[in-house]
XYZ file of C-alpha atoms in Angstrom:
399
model
C -6.680 29.167 22.174
C -8.109 31.590 19.618
C -10.293 29.506 17.336
C -10.010 31.931 14.420
C -6.294 32.698 14.186
C -4.594 29.494 13.077
C -4.818 27.432 9.931
C -1.630 25.403 10.103
C -3.430 22.323 11.408
C -5.693 22.258 8.365
C -2.861 22.950 5.949
C -1.199 19.912 7.527
C -4.285 17.740 6.932
C -4.581 18.870 3.315
C -0.874 18.622 2.617
C -0.702 15.161 4.144
C -3.502 14.025 1.882
C -1.719 15.500 -1.119
C 1.707 14.026 -0.431
C 0.394 10.488 0.024
C -1.908 10.276 -2.948
C 0.705 9.877 -5.688
C 2.010 6.785 -3.923
C -1.373 5.389 -2.972
C -2.915 5.327 -6.421
C 0.360 4.059 -7.875
C 0.113 0.932 -5.764
C 2.066 1.618 -2.551
C 0.619 0.654 0.819
C -1.581 3.172 2.591
C -2.279 3.508 6.287
C -5.528 1.546 6.032
C -5.830 -2.141 6.754
C -5.404 -4.687 3.990
C -7.800 -7.591 3.589
C -8.058 -9.480 6.846
C -6.278 -6.817 8.902
C -7.558 -5.099 12.006
C -8.688 -1.506 12.337
C -7.057 0.666 15.013
C -9.522 1.714 17.689
C -10.024 5.299 18.768
C -8.121 6.171 21.951
C -10.116 5.647 25.121
C -12.061 8.713 26.152
C -12.120 10.221 22.656
C -15.356 8.721 21.396
C -17.616 11.223 19.620
C -20.337 10.035 21.961
C -18.850 12.011 24.861
C -17.742 15.587 25.529
C -14.021 14.717 25.509
C -13.967 14.519 21.700
C -10.821 16.266 20.487
C -11.578 19.683 18.980
C -9.396 21.765 16.695
C -9.270 25.519 16.105
C -11.213 26.610 13.054
C -8.929 28.195 10.438
C -9.399 31.917 9.893
C -9.729 31.342 6.135
C -12.822 29.143 6.510
C -16.063 30.989 5.810
C -19.666 30.469 4.787
C -21.405 32.020 1.784
C -25.194 31.747 2.042
C -26.923 30.758 -1.182
C -30.176 28.870 -1.389
C -30.142 26.004 -3.867
C -32.466 26.131 -6.848
C -34.757 23.211 -7.537
C -32.535 21.075 -9.785
C -33.674 18.118 -11.830
C -31.729 15.995 -14.343
C -32.039 17.004 -17.988
C -34.261 14.925 -20.237
C -32.582 11.694 -21.307
C -30.067 11.509 -18.449
C -29.922 7.911 -17.230
C -31.959 6.469 -20.123
C -30.700 3.148 -21.538
C -30.401 1.608 -24.926
C -33.227 -0.914 -24.755
C -30.976 -3.730 -25.960
C -28.428 -3.073 -23.189
C -30.634 -2.365 -20.183
C -29.298 -4.296 -17.166
C -31.230 -6.913 -15.197
C -34.756 -6.380 -13.971
C -36.667 -3.116 -13.608
C -35.405 -2.503 -10.069
C -31.769 -2.855 -11.142
C -32.362 -0.671 -14.179
C -33.950 2.082 -12.068
C -31.144 1.947 -9.495
C -28.488 2.370 -12.188
C -30.465 5.098 -13.924
C -30.796 6.979 -10.629
C -27.011 6.902 -10.162
C -26.575 8.777 -13.452
C -29.292 11.247 -12.458
C -27.691 11.737 -9.049
C -24.290 12.432 -10.636
C -25.849 14.935 -13.037
C -27.587 16.886 -10.270
C -24.452 16.793 -8.103
C -22.468 18.285 -10.992
C -25.020 21.097 -11.227
C -24.742 21.692 -7.473
C -20.995 22.082 -8.089
C -21.865 24.586 -10.864
C -20.443 22.382 -13.597
C -21.747 23.909 -16.867
C -23.750 20.916 -18.115
C -26.384 21.263 -20.835
C -28.050 17.865 -21.030
C -27.259 14.764 -23.057
C -24.979 15.045 -26.091
C -26.634 13.975 -29.325
C -29.424 12.061 -27.612
C -26.950 9.472 -26.337
C -28.210 6.627 -24.143
C -26.431 4.837 -21.317
C -24.529 1.969 -22.915
C -21.784 -0.530 -22.139
C -18.188 0.393 -22.830
C -16.450 -2.385 -24.777
C -14.380 -3.531 -21.799
C -15.263 -6.881 -20.224
C -14.180 -6.518 -16.606
C -15.455 -4.659 -14.764
C -18.436 -3.785 -16.930
C -18.440 -0.024 -17.513
C -21.573 1.985 -18.232
C -21.163 5.328 -20.008
C -23.280 8.219 -21.260
C -22.204 11.275 -23.244
C -23.237 14.573 -21.656
C -22.938 18.074 -23.092
C -20.992 20.980 -21.610
C -21.697 24.660 -22.226
C -17.955 25.377 -22.272
C -16.758 23.555 -25.352
C -13.058 22.941 -25.970
C -11.147 20.874 -28.494
C -10.268 17.354 -27.383
C -8.934 14.054 -28.686
C -12.475 12.713 -29.131
C -13.306 15.325 -31.757
C -16.368 16.367 -29.718
C -15.707 19.780 -28.110
C -18.957 19.707 -26.104
C -18.336 16.241 -24.596
C -18.369 15.264 -20.918
C -18.174 11.531 -20.168
C -20.215 10.057 -17.308
C -19.057 6.558 -16.332
C -19.834 3.876 -13.777
C -17.918 0.653 -13.190
C -20.002 -2.351 -12.156
C -18.075 -2.717 -8.885
C -18.776 0.860 -7.737
C -22.017 2.429 -6.612
C -21.425 5.864 -8.082
C -21.112 7.652 -11.435
C -18.182 10.013 -12.054
C -17.478 12.444 -14.883
C -14.308 12.951 -16.915
C -13.962 16.397 -18.443
C -11.697 19.144 -19.772
C -7.990 18.256 -20.182
C -8.438 14.942 -18.356
C -11.069 14.026 -20.936
C -8.629 14.951 -23.701
C -5.966 12.647 -22.239
C -8.560 9.911 -21.655
C -9.182 9.817 -25.392
C -5.521 9.329 -26.306
C -4.069 5.874 -26.874
C -1.531 6.336 -24.077
C -3.103 4.021 -21.515
C -2.204 0.421 -20.753
C -1.684 -1.623 -23.901
C -1.808 1.525 -26.008
C -5.566 1.806 -25.478
C -7.728 4.802 -24.647
C -10.871 5.243 -22.568
C -11.916 2.587 -20.067
C -9.772 -0.040 -21.809
C -6.548 1.940 -21.333
C -7.164 3.862 -18.116
C -10.111 2.109 -16.483
C -13.248 3.749 -15.164
C -12.969 6.746 -12.822
C -13.080 5.777 -9.145
C -13.265 9.354 -7.871
C -14.092 12.806 -9.049
C -11.305 15.345 -9.350
C -9.417 16.349 -6.203
C -6.355 18.370 -5.284
C -3.065 16.488 -5.003
C 0.101 18.400 -4.165
C -1.579 21.539 -5.566
C -2.357 19.662 -8.784
C -5.671 18.404 -10.066
C -5.893 14.606 -9.952
C -8.389 11.816 -10.572
C -8.105 8.138 -9.685
C -9.039 5.451 -12.234
C -9.216 1.661 -12.132
C -5.763 1.385 -13.682
C -3.929 4.337 -12.151
C -3.782 8.040 -11.342
C -4.319 10.878 -13.806
C -2.666 14.072 -12.610
C -0.666 17.101 -13.735
C 3.118 17.332 -13.922
C 5.181 20.348 -12.864
C 4.417 22.017 -16.202
C 0.677 21.548 -15.890
C 0.529 18.797 -18.530
C -1.659 15.758 -17.866
C 0.166 12.500 -17.126
C -1.048 9.015 -16.226
C 0.671 6.944 -13.534
C -0.328 3.253 -13.793
C -1.063 1.494 -10.520
C -3.673 -0.257 -8.424
C -6.052 2.041 -6.515
C -6.079 1.495 -2.741
C -9.737 0.423 -2.704
C -8.938 -2.648 -4.805
C -6.620 -4.097 -2.168
C -8.058 -2.698 1.060
C -11.115 -4.013 2.856
C -13.074 -1.808 5.254
C -13.270 -2.939 8.852
C -16.420 -4.853 9.765
C -17.737 -1.802 11.612
C -17.663 0.384 8.473
C -21.249 0.648 7.263
C -22.458 -1.630 10.056
C -26.228 -1.184 10.145
C -28.874 -3.545 11.442
C -31.464 -2.571 8.848
C -31.312 -2.254 5.059
C -28.196 -3.929 3.586
C -28.153 -1.335 0.800
C -27.319 1.302 3.434
C -24.318 -0.719 4.610
C -23.159 -1.215 1.002
C -23.447 2.512 0.249
C -21.365 3.418 3.311
C -18.670 0.870 2.457
C -18.542 2.210 -1.094
C -18.130 5.771 0.201
C -15.322 4.577 2.505
C -13.560 3.103 -0.531
C -13.992 6.380 -2.372
C -12.240 8.122 0.489
C -9.355 5.670 0.266
C -8.988 6.289 -3.468
C -8.818 10.005 -2.704
C -6.276 9.023 -0.026
C -7.968 10.762 2.829
C -6.398 10.186 6.235
C -7.275 6.659 7.451
C -10.989 6.465 8.258
C -11.306 4.398 11.438
C -14.941 3.929 12.550
C -16.012 4.962 16.042
C -19.368 3.173 16.071
C -21.972 1.602 13.770
C -24.162 3.702 11.479
C -26.683 5.737 13.470
C -30.129 6.447 12.024
C -32.090 9.528 13.099
C -35.778 9.296 12.242
C -36.751 12.922 11.650
C -40.257 12.357 10.306
C -41.868 13.765 13.471
C -39.777 16.953 13.050
C -38.531 17.242 9.418
C -35.549 19.531 8.850
C -36.269 22.342 6.343
C -33.851 22.662 3.427
C -34.011 26.454 3.273
C -35.609 27.865 0.144
C -35.609 24.510 -1.605
C -38.845 22.591 -1.497
C -38.989 19.516 0.650
C -37.289 18.576 3.885
C -34.945 16.000 5.367
C -36.872 13.172 6.980
C -33.971 11.001 8.114
C -30.201 10.958 8.554
C -27.763 8.047 8.492
C -24.487 9.059 10.147
C -21.285 7.179 10.911
C -18.482 8.844 12.846
C -14.774 8.210 12.181
C -11.485 9.192 13.804
C -13.042 10.271 17.118
C -15.483 12.569 15.359
C -12.963 14.146 13.003
C -14.733 12.747 9.939
C -18.133 11.329 9.100
C -20.145 9.653 6.378
C -23.645 11.078 5.991
C -26.688 9.990 3.998
C -29.780 12.212 4.052
C -33.314 11.066 3.258
C -35.322 13.605 1.272
C -37.588 13.691 -1.754
C -35.852 16.913 -2.823
C -32.684 15.212 -4.144
C -31.201 11.846 -5.080
C -29.576 10.077 -2.111
C -25.783 9.802 -1.918
C -23.383 9.214 0.967
C -21.232 12.307 1.540
C -17.799 12.418 3.147
C -17.269 15.103 5.784
C -13.657 15.981 6.558
C -11.922 18.512 8.750
C -12.305 21.456 8.960
C -15.887 21.141 7.667
C -16.788 18.589 10.349
C -15.469 20.854 13.098
C -17.370 23.858 11.718
C -20.615 21.897 11.708
C -20.203 20.644 15.279
C -18.730 23.853 16.741
C -22.051 25.117 18.063
C -24.196 28.178 17.559
C -21.741 30.439 19.417
C -18.896 29.677 16.987
C -20.519 30.121 13.601
C -18.425 30.855 10.526
C -17.862 34.328 9.063
C -20.614 34.958 6.552
C -23.216 33.008 8.487
C -26.204 35.013 9.661
C -29.221 33.970 11.656
C -31.178 34.184 8.416
C -28.981 31.525 6.824
C -30.638 28.796 8.827
C -32.820 28.296 11.853
C -31.243 26.458 14.799
C -32.993 23.131 14.966
C -32.732 20.591 17.745
C -36.165 19.240 18.631
C -36.186 17.518 21.980
C -38.450 14.784 20.694
C -35.833 13.153 18.440
C -33.377 10.483 19.556
C -29.904 11.541 18.390
C -28.293 8.652 20.319
C -25.046 10.515 21.043
C -23.550 13.988 21.366
C -21.742 13.908 18.033
C -24.807 13.155 15.902
C -26.835 15.746 17.832
C -24.257 18.490 17.239
C -23.809 17.470 13.595
C -27.560 17.591 12.974
C -27.696 21.028 14.620
C -24.911 22.137 12.271
C -26.916 20.898 9.298
C -29.858 23.014 10.464
C -27.629 26.105 10.253
C -25.598 25.429 7.105
C -27.770 22.885 5.324
C -27.399 19.280 4.246
C -24.187 18.400 2.315
C -24.936 18.074 -1.404
C -21.362 17.348 -2.536
C -18.088 16.087 -1.143
C -15.350 18.685 -0.699
C -13.709 19.726 -3.970
C -11.108 22.222 -5.207
C -12.091 25.364 -7.106
C -10.380 28.718 -7.669
C -7.758 28.265 -4.962
C -10.251 27.027 -2.374
C -11.516 23.773 -0.917
C -15.269 24.136 -1.075
C -18.308 22.117 -0.096
C -21.883 22.759 -1.194
C -24.625 22.627 1.409
C -28.327 23.184 0.871
C -28.087 26.634 2.504
C -24.811 27.775 0.961
C -21.081 27.148 0.528
C -18.345 26.412 3.032
C -15.093 27.717 1.561
C -11.546 27.180 2.818
C -9.025 29.482 1.169
C -5.700 27.672 0.712
């Protein structure tokens, strides 16, 4: 089969995600297990650990655009707390502060036009008791009128039961400030905290919140559909995030799995526990960015069709990234099936024999990272494309 002449399979994956999301965030059952349920096992012989892993043709509209990442650091004041509201001990405070800094740098990797903190604002509690919501006002370079009366505003929020900070911006921010949420309230009280970033749903921008789904209607106007997000009623299988070392690694992987459910990705069924690759003997260069990757945590799902990845590096704040098809297939396709736009100068094939990759899937994925770079964002929609930022450039799927 020609690997560059079909894209219907991937349109199916994306369309399936889109069709299901309206129902999922509005409280209908998804394909994942509920609390106490079992997780379907991968069919025999389709483990990513062997060569019989199912492969799919790469769509002809998937390409790579090389672009080295600049050295990005959070703006001054990002993640700083009001002294009277700082949480817990110093370790807890630093961990929460780093989540805001990580979200800020991720937004810059996505080329969001941020310009620091708005008005010297500090991270503070939103007046909503459960779950506790932390918020900071950031500034955008692309000001527009909104219901908050602050045209330069971008809100960065974190709920106490999630391990990630998300932003609310543009017309979603405008709607978030209107008293049209539950109980006639606005902000976190009326809509809840964001549980995802923005994603494409049925060709419409959408974002999942604690209390429902914010999306666009057929006229492009923002609407809010109340409902319980899937992650509040679904528990990951015991194998999700299973790791014999640091419990914080397991928690981060489970949180990323829940994020995928709130974005209503196809059911993520784990193939094996989290694998750790100690790369300190042979660090992976990041391209033109300073620093290198010294370790990778990888968990495979759906017979290698998806993966959760956490990279260790002093060059950026750590965050678990979700890899979906067709990006996963492009990364594991091998050096003889590189994407249009990739050149040998984009990245140096890297597969040192001295490292223990433990299985074929993690070895091929790591080799893909050496060519295209480490994932710095999840996949997101922009200008008619599903894109994903890597440390050596952009993977772009034209829809």
